[in-house]
Structures are given as structure tokens and as C-alpha cells.
Coordinates of C-alpha atoms and ligand atoms in Angstrom, one line a residue:
M12 CA 0.5 0.4 -37.2
I13 CA 1.8 -1.0 -34.0
P14 CA 0.0 -4.2 -32.8
P15 CA -1.6 -4.3 -29.4
L16 CA 0.5 -5.8 -26.6
H17 CA -0.7 -8.9 -24.8
I18 CA 0.5 -9.6 -21.3
A19 CA -0.4 -13.3 -20.9
G20 CA -4.0 -13.1 -22.1
L21 CA -4.5 -9.5 -21.2
P22 CA -4.7 -7.1 -24.2
I23 CA -2.9 -3.8 -23.6
D24 CA -4.3 -1.6 -26.3
P25 CA -2.7 0.8 -27.2
P26 CA 0.6 -0.7 -26.0
L27 CA 1.4 2.3 -23.8
L28 CA 1.8 2.1 -20.1
A29 CA 1.5 4.8 -17.5
A30 CA 4.5 4.3 -15.1
P31 CA 4.2 3.7 -11.4
M32 CA 5.3 6.9 -9.6
V33 CA 5.3 7.3 -5.9
G34 CA 3.6 10.6 -5.0
Y35 CA 2.0 11.0 -8.4
S36 CA 0.4 7.9 -10.0
N37 CA -2.4 7.9 -7.4
F38 CA -6.1 7.5 -8.0
A39 CA -6.6 11.2 -9.1
F40 CA -3.8 11.1 -11.7
R41 CA -4.9 7.7 -13.0
S42 CA -8.5 8.8 -13.4
L43 CA -7.4 11.8 -15.5
V44 CA -5.1 9.7 -17.7
R45 CA -7.9 7.1 -18.2
R46 CA -10.4 9.8 -19.1
L47 CA -8.1 11.5 -21.6
G48 CA -7.4 8.1 -23.2
G49 CA -4.4 6.5 -24.8
A50 CA -2.9 4.5 -21.9
G51 CA -3.4 0.8 -22.3
L52 CA -2.3 0.0 -18.7
L53 CA -2.0 2.0 -15.5
L54 CA -0.1 1.1 -12.4
T55 CA -0.4 2.1 -8.8
E56 CA 2.5 3.6 -6.8
M57 CA 4.8 0.9 -5.4
L58 CA 3.8 -0.7 -2.1
S59 CA 6.0 -2.3 0.4
A60 CA 4.9 -5.9 0.7
R61 CA 6.3 -6.1 4.2
G62 CA 4.3 -3.0 5.1
L63 CA 1.1 -4.5 3.7
H64 CA 1.8 -7.7 5.5
A65 CA 2.2 -5.9 8.9
M66 CA -0.9 -3.8 8.3
A67 CA -2.9 -6.9 7.5
A68 CA -1.6 -8.6 10.7
R69 CA -2.6 -5.6 12.8
G70 CA -6.0 -5.5 11.1
S71 CA -5.3 -1.9 9.8
D72 CA -7.2 -0.3 7.0
D73 CA -5.7 -0.4 3.5
P74 CA -2.9 2.1 2.9
D75 CA -3.5 5.3 1.1
R76 CA -1.8 4.0 -2.0
L77 CA -4.6 1.5 -2.5
W78 CA -7.2 4.2 -2.3
G79 CA -9.7 3.9 -5.2
V80 CA -8.2 0.7 -6.5
A81 CA -11.2 -1.5 -5.7
G82 CA -13.7 0.4 -7.7
E83 CA -11.4 1.7 -10.4
P84 CA -11.8 0.5 -14.0
R85 CA -9.3 -2.1 -15.4
P86 CA -6.7 -2.7 -16.7
L87 CA -4.9 -1.7 -13.6
G88 CA -1.7 -3.2 -12.1
I89 CA -0.6 -3.1 -8.5
Q90 CA 3.1 -2.8 -7.9
I91 CA 4.8 -4.3 -4.8
W92 CA 8.4 -4.7 -3.6
D93 CA 10.3 -6.9 -1.2
N94 CA 13.0 -9.6 -1.3
D95 CA 11.3 -12.3 0.7
P96 CA 9.5 -14.9 -1.5
G97 CA 7.0 -15.8 1.3
T98 CA 6.0 -12.3 2.1
L99 CA 5.7 -11.2 -1.6
A100 CA 3.7 -14.3 -2.4
A101 CA 1.3 -14.0 0.6
V102 CA 0.7 -10.3 -0.1
A103 CA 0.3 -10.8 -3.8
A104 CA -2.3 -13.5 -3.2
R105 CA -4.2 -11.3 -0.8
L106 CA -4.1 -8.3 -3.2
V107 CA -5.5 -10.6 -6.0
E108 CA -8.2 -11.8 -3.8
R109 CA -9.3 -8.4 -2.4
F110 CA -8.7 -6.2 -5.4
A111 CA -8.7 -8.4 -8.5
P112 CA -6.1 -6.3 -10.3
S113 CA -5.3 -7.0 -13.9
L114 CA -1.7 -7.9 -12.9
I115 CA 0.8 -7.8 -10.1
D116 CA 4.0 -6.0 -11.0
L117 CA 7.2 -6.7 -9.0
N118 CA 9.6 -3.8 -8.5
F119 CA 13.3 -4.6 -9.2
G120 CA 14.2 -1.1 -10.3
C121 CA 13.9 1.2 -7.3
P122 CA 17.3 2.7 -6.5
A123 CA 16.2 4.6 -3.4
R124 CA 18.4 3.9 -0.4
D125 CA 15.6 2.7 1.9
V126 CA 14.5 0.1 -0.7
A127 CA 17.7 -0.9 -2.5
E128 CA 20.4 -0.7 0.2
K129 CA 18.6 -1.0 3.5
A130 CA 15.9 -3.5 2.5
Q131 CA 18.1 -5.2 -0.2
S132 CA 15.1 -5.1 -2.5
G133 CA 14.1 -3.1 -5.7
A134 CA 17.2 -2.5 -7.8
Y135 CA 19.5 -4.3 -5.3
L136 CA 18.1 -7.5 -6.7
L137 CA 19.5 -6.8 -10.2
R138 CA 22.7 -8.4 -9.1
R139 CA 20.8 -11.6 -8.3
P140 CA 18.9 -12.9 -11.4
D141 CA 18.4 -16.2 -9.6
R142 CA 16.7 -14.5 -6.7
V143 CA 14.5 -12.5 -9.1
G144 CA 13.5 -15.8 -10.7
E145 CA 12.7 -17.3 -7.4
L146 CA 10.6 -14.3 -6.4
V147 CA 8.7 -14.2 -9.7
A148 CA 8.0 -18.0 -9.5
R149 CA 6.7 -17.9 -6.0
V150 CA 4.4 -14.9 -6.7
A151 CA 3.2 -16.3 -10.0
A152 CA 2.2 -19.5 -8.2
A153 CA 0.4 -17.6 -5.5
C154 CA -1.5 -15.4 -8.0
R155 CA -3.3 -18.2 -9.6
G156 CA -3.6 -17.1 -13.2
V157 CA -3.3 -13.3 -12.6
P158 CA -0.2 -12.3 -14.6
V159 CA 2.9 -11.3 -12.7
T160 CA 5.3 -8.8 -14.4
A161 CA 8.6 -7.3 -13.4
K162 CA 10.0 -3.8 -13.7
I163 CA 13.8 -3.6 -13.8
R164 CA 16.8 -1.4 -14.7
L165 CA 19.7 -2.2 -16.9
G166 CA 21.8 -3.5 -14.0
P167 CA 23.7 -2.2 -10.9
S168 CA 26.2 -0.1 -13.0
A169 CA 27.6 0.4 -16.5
H170 CA 30.2 -2.3 -15.7
F171 CA 27.6 -4.7 -14.5
I172 CA 24.7 -4.9 -16.9
T173 CA 22.4 -7.8 -15.9
A174 CA 19.2 -6.9 -17.6
T175 CA 19.2 -9.7 -20.1
D176 CA 19.9 -12.3 -17.4
V177 CA 17.2 -10.8 -15.2
A178 CA 14.7 -10.6 -18.0
Q179 CA 15.4 -14.3 -18.9
A180 CA 15.0 -15.2 -15.2
V181 CA 11.6 -13.5 -15.2
E182 CA 10.5 -15.3 -18.3
E183 CA 11.7 -18.7 -17.1
A184 CA 10.0 -18.3 -13.8
G185 CA 6.6 -17.7 -15.4
G186 CA 6.6 -13.9 -15.5
A187 CA 4.3 -12.4 -18.1
A188 CA 6.3 -9.3 -19.2
V189 CA 9.3 -7.3 -18.3
T190 CA 9.6 -3.5 -18.3
V191 CA 13.1 -2.1 -18.5
H192 CA 14.0 1.4 -17.5
G193 CA 17.2 2.1 -19.5
R194 CA 19.3 3.4 -16.7
T195 CA 21.6 1.6 -14.2
T196 CA 21.0 1.6 -10.5
D197 CA 24.0 3.9 -9.8
Q198 CA 22.7 6.4 -12.3
M199 CA 19.6 7.0 -10.2
F200 CA 17.9 9.5 -12.6
R201 CA 21.1 11.0 -14.0
G202 CA 22.3 10.7 -17.6
R203 CA 20.1 9.3 -20.3
A204 CA 18.1 6.1 -20.6
D205 CA 20.1 3.8 -23.0
W206 CA 17.6 2.3 -25.4
E207 CA 20.3 0.4 -27.3
Q208 CA 20.8 -1.6 -24.2
I209 CA 17.0 -2.2 -23.9
A210 CA 16.9 -3.4 -27.5
R211 CA 19.7 -5.9 -26.9
I212 CA 17.4 -7.8 -24.5
R213 CA 14.7 -8.5 -27.1
P214 CA 16.3 -11.4 -29.0
H215 CA 16.9 -13.2 -25.7
L216 CA 13.2 -13.4 -24.8
R217 CA 11.1 -16.1 -26.4
R218 CA 7.7 -15.7 -25.0
I219 CA 7.1 -12.5 -23.0
P220 CA 6.9 -8.9 -24.2
L221 CA 9.6 -6.3 -23.6
I222 CA 8.4 -2.9 -22.5
G223 CA 10.9 0.0 -22.8
N224 CA 11.0 2.9 -20.5
G225 CA 13.0 6.1 -19.9
D226 CA 13.1 9.7 -21.1
V227 CA 10.3 9.4 -23.6
K228 CA 8.9 12.9 -23.8
T229 CA 6.8 13.2 -26.9
A230 CA 4.5 11.2 -29.2
A231 CA 7.3 11.2 -31.8
D232 CA 9.7 9.7 -29.1
V233 CA 7.1 6.9 -28.5
A234 CA 6.8 6.1 -32.2
G235 CA 10.6 6.2 -32.6
A236 CA 11.0 3.8 -29.7
F237 CA 8.8 1.2 -31.4
A238 CA 10.4 1.7 -34.8
R239 CA 14.1 1.8 -33.7
Y240 CA 14.3 -0.5 -30.7
G241 CA 11.8 -3.3 -31.4
V242 CA 10.0 -3.1 -28.1
D243 CA 6.5 -4.4 -27.7
G244 CA 5.3 -1.6 -25.4
V245 CA 6.5 1.8 -24.1
M246 CA 6.0 3.0 -20.5
I247 CA 5.9 6.8 -19.9
G248 CA 6.5 8.4 -16.5
R249 CA 7.6 11.9 -15.9
A250 CA 6.6 13.4 -19.3
A251 CA 3.0 12.7 -18.5
L252 CA 3.1 14.6 -15.2
G253 CA 1.2 17.9 -16.0
R254 CA 0.6 16.5 -19.4
P255 CA -1.8 13.5 -18.9
W256 CA -3.0 13.9 -22.5
L257 CA 0.4 12.7 -23.7
F258 CA -0.9 9.1 -24.0
R259 CA -3.6 10.1 -26.4
E260 CA -1.1 12.0 -28.5
A261 CA 1.2 9.0 -28.6
A262 CA -1.7 6.6 -29.3
A263 CA -2.6 8.8 -32.3
A264 CA 1.0 8.7 -33.6
L265 CA 1.0 4.9 -33.3
R266 CA -2.2 4.7 -35.4
G267 CA -0.5 7.0 -38.0
E268 CA -3.1 9.7 -37.3
P269 CA -2.5 13.4 -36.8
I270 CA -1.6 14.3 -33.3
P271 CA -4.6 15.9 -31.5
P272 CA -4.1 19.4 -30.3
E273 CA -3.1 20.0 -26.7
P274 CA -6.0 20.9 -24.5
T275 CA -6.7 24.6 -24.6
L276 CA -5.9 26.7 -21.5
P277 CA -9.6 26.6 -20.3
E278 CA -9.5 22.8 -20.8
Q279 CA -6.3 22.6 -18.9
R280 CA -7.9 24.7 -16.2
T281 CA -10.8 22.3 -16.0
L282 CA -8.4 19.3 -15.8
L283 CA -6.5 20.9 -13.0
L284 CA -9.6 21.6 -11.0
E285 CA -10.8 18.1 -11.6
H286 CA -7.4 16.8 -10.5
Y287 CA -7.7 18.7 -7.3
R288 CA -11.3 17.6 -6.8
L289 CA -10.3 14.0 -7.0
L290 CA -7.5 14.6 -4.6
V291 CA -9.9 16.2 -2.1
E292 CA -12.2 13.2 -2.5
Q293 CA -9.3 11.0 -1.3
H294 CA -7.5 13.2 1.1
G295 CA -9.8 15.9 2.3
E296 CA -9.2 19.6 1.6
R297 CA -6.1 20.3 3.6
Y298 CA -3.9 17.4 2.6
A299 CA -5.2 17.5 -1.0
A300 CA -3.8 21.0 -1.3
V301 CA -0.4 19.8 -0.2
Q302 CA -0.5 16.9 -2.6
F303 CA -1.8 19.0 -5.4
R304 CA 1.0 21.6 -5.3
R305 CA 3.6 19.2 -6.7
Q306 CA 1.2 18.0 -9.5
A307 CA -0.1 21.5 -10.3
C308 CA 3.4 22.8 -10.8
R309 CA 4.0 20.2 -13.5
Y310 CA 1.0 21.6 -15.5
A311 CA 2.5 25.1 -15.3
Q312 CA 6.1 24.0 -16.2
G313 CA 7.4 25.7 -19.3
R314 CA 4.5 28.2 -19.4
P315 CA 4.9 31.9 -18.9
G316 CA 4.3 32.7 -15.3
A317 CA 5.2 29.2 -14.0
R318 CA 7.3 30.7 -11.2
S319 CA 4.7 32.9 -9.8
F320 CA 2.1 30.1 -10.2
R321 CA 4.4 27.9 -8.1
A322 CA 4.8 30.5 -5.5
Q323 CA 1.1 31.2 -5.3
I324 CA -0.1 27.6 -5.3
S325 CA 2.3 26.8 -2.5
R326 CA 0.4 29.2 -0.2
V327 CA -3.2 28.1 -0.9
G328 CA -5.1 26.1 1.7
T329 CA -8.6 25.8 0.5
Q330 CA -10.4 24.9 -2.7
R331 CA -11.5 28.5 -3.3
E332 CA -8.1 30.0 -3.0
L333 CA -6.7 27.3 -5.2
A334 CA -9.4 27.8 -7.9
A335 CA -8.5 31.6 -7.8
V336 CA -4.8 30.9 -8.5
V337 CA -5.6 28.4 -11.2
D338 CA -8.0 30.9 -12.8
R339 CA -5.4 33.6 -12.8
H340 CA -2.8 31.5 -14.6
F341 CA -5.0 29.3 -16.8
A342 CA -7.4 32.1 -17.9
P343 CA -8.6 31.8 -21.5
Q344 CA -7.2 35.2 -22.6
E345 CA -3.6 34.2 -21.5
G346 CA -3.2 31.8 -24.3
A347 CA -5.1 33.8 -26.9
Ligands
LIG409 C1 8.7 10.7 -8.5 C2 9.0 9.3 -9.1 C3 8.4 8.2 -8.4 C4 8.7 6.9 -9.0 N1 8.1 5.8 -8.4 C5 8.2 4.6 -8.9 C6 7.5 3.5 -8.4 O1 6.8 3.6 -7.4 N2 7.8 2.3 -8.9 C7 8.6 2.1 -10.0 O2 8.8 1.0 -10.5 N3 9.2 3.2 -10.6 C8 9.0 4.4 -10.0 N4 9.6 5.5 -10.6 C9 10.4 5.3 -11.9 C10 9.4 5.5 -13.1 O3 8.4 4.5 -13.1 C11 10.2 5.4 -14.4 O4 10.8 4.2 -14.5 C12 11.3 6.5 -14.5 O5 10.7 7.7 -14.1 C13 11.8 6.6 -16.0 O6 10.8 6.9 -16.9 P1 10.5 8.3 -17.4 O7 11.7 8.9 -18.0 O8 9.4 8.2 -18.5 O9 10.0 9.1 -16.3 C14 9.4 6.7 -10.1 C15 10.0 7.9 -10.8 C16 9.7 9.1 -10.3 C17 10.3 10.3 -11.0

């Protein structure tokens, strides 16, 4: 039995986190994950603090990535990125006031050129543990009791592993948890996440939990991560795309219970249509169809007919056309 995770006073039970993922971990996806159960904490897609700051100054509406956040159940964390302490602190304080999230997560792991190289933020900051500490301290002070966490990678490269220093800087600055994606910045998404390196950080943290992340694909992988690497929590990203029920499978494994069966094809069909309905609620029919394609293809991945599903779903424009394609591929008799 794995104990629940506590982030400052916040219980994360089960200790499984749904990863922030731009383009995917939106309101619709989070709603399905929450309904299926098993994820103890969900996170928004990352938001540029500078962008939010500029929008607030212009009096613009909240960006799309904050859609649904106000009324959504908790626990829910909002993730932001920047490298300027004043901007991050001001934006975090405003988010706390307006949305009352369960926590604010700071992104120090994004390797994308626009974030890391151009804006010298995200994973760029892994070479500057002191700067990470300064950012965490300023944001923590601005958030008045709302926990501030950090998501990092192992370091800039295999020859420059800084995760322990960065994690310690987060702890010393008053951060409440650190999540480590077991890749280096220069790996982007290549190679494999190195969980041995994640485990090496654990003895250097005195107060805050360590959450491991990277390449976890099954409930057995999750159980193995806790057993072998001594992490306090596990974050799952890509493997839950198209399989939002993975969290409840993993939660059962952590309780030592049999893993519940995958949803049947008709249940998956219902989930897909619900996923689409939630996207329509947010985006309207036209843009929802665009958004849905990439998510829907994940559900079909590895199933017979995935390729024709992809081709057909990429041509649909309305809810009716979409339902017809989903019906054809997720018809009950197909799996019988
Ligand atoms: C499409 C995509 C978008 C992502 N967006 C974010 C993000 O907004 N913030 C973040 O911290 N990490 C982001 N990540 C990284 C994931 O949170 C996670 O660390 C990574 O995918 C490794 O975990 P996994 O192997 O379980 O997917 C993203 C990853 C993908 C594939």
C-alpha cells in the first residue's frame, strides 16, 4: 500500500498526477480523467506569465488555457513559466486570487525553442539553480500559503546533470514539491527517461516530496516506479492520452487490487463523444473538431483500423459527421 502524498498540507490521494500537456490537458481531458478516477492531482497546460501579464494590462479576457478552471473541482494546479521573478510573482498572485487553484506549478522543464532558448525560461533555467531558487521564493511569498511546486528535467545534458541542485534550491526557497521528468533538455523527447537519476535526488530532499515522471505506460510501471525508485508520487503524461482510464488502473495497482478491465468499445465510444461534447462547449463546433482530431487519434492508436479512423476523423466538420465516424470504429460488434 502506497501512502498518500502531501504537498504542503494538500493531500494528493492517490499519489498520481496527470501531467500538464499543451494541446491536451485542457478542461475536456481533465474532466474525463476526473470522472474516471485515479488521478490525485490534475494540472493545466502551461501558461506564459508574461503573456498573462500583458493580457491583464490590456484588460483582455482570460486565455483559452484557463477555460473552465474557475468552476472546476479541485485539486487542480495551474502551471506558469517565465524567468522574471517580478512577473511570475505578480501573475501567480493574481491567479491565486482569481482562481483559487490548489497550487501553482512553475515550469523549469520545457525544452521548446521559444521557451528555453528565446525566452531563457523553462528548461534553460536548469543551469541556474540559484535563479530557480529566487523564482520559487518570490512566487511562494506572493502566493500567501498556496503551495508552489516546480517541474524540472534532469539537467541541460547528460554531462551537466543539475536536478539535485535544482531540487534542493526549490526546497530551500520554500517550494512544496518537485516533479522530475527523467530526461535532459537536449534529449527533448528522445531516448528513455532515466529513473535511476530521479531516485538519486531523493536522499537530498529533507522536507518536500519527489514526484517522478517519464515513460510510465502501464499500471505495473507505476507500481514499479514506487517500489524501485522510492518516489513519493508519479506523474503520467502521454500514456493517458486516449487512455484516460489509466489512472484508475494504476490506483487499483497501488491499492494491491485487481486492475479493472479497460472500458468496452461502447464505453470508449461514449467517452469519445463526451470528450468531443466538452470540447464543443469550450470551443464551438468548428474548432472543437480540429482540437478533437489529435485527441481522438490517441484513442484509436494500436487498434485495428486506426489508420482509416485517422483519415476519416481528419475530414469531419460537424458533430454528426464525427459521431458517424466514431460509431463506425467503436461499434460494439467490432470488439466482440
Ligand atoms: C504534447 C506535450 C505537451 C506538453 N506540455 C507540457 C506543459 O505544458 N508543461 C510541462 O511541464 N510539461 C509538458 N509536457 C511534458 C509532460 O508533462 C511530461 O513531462 C512528458 O511528456 C514526460 O512524461 P510522459 O512520458 O508520461 O509523457 C508536454 C509533453 C507533451 C508530449
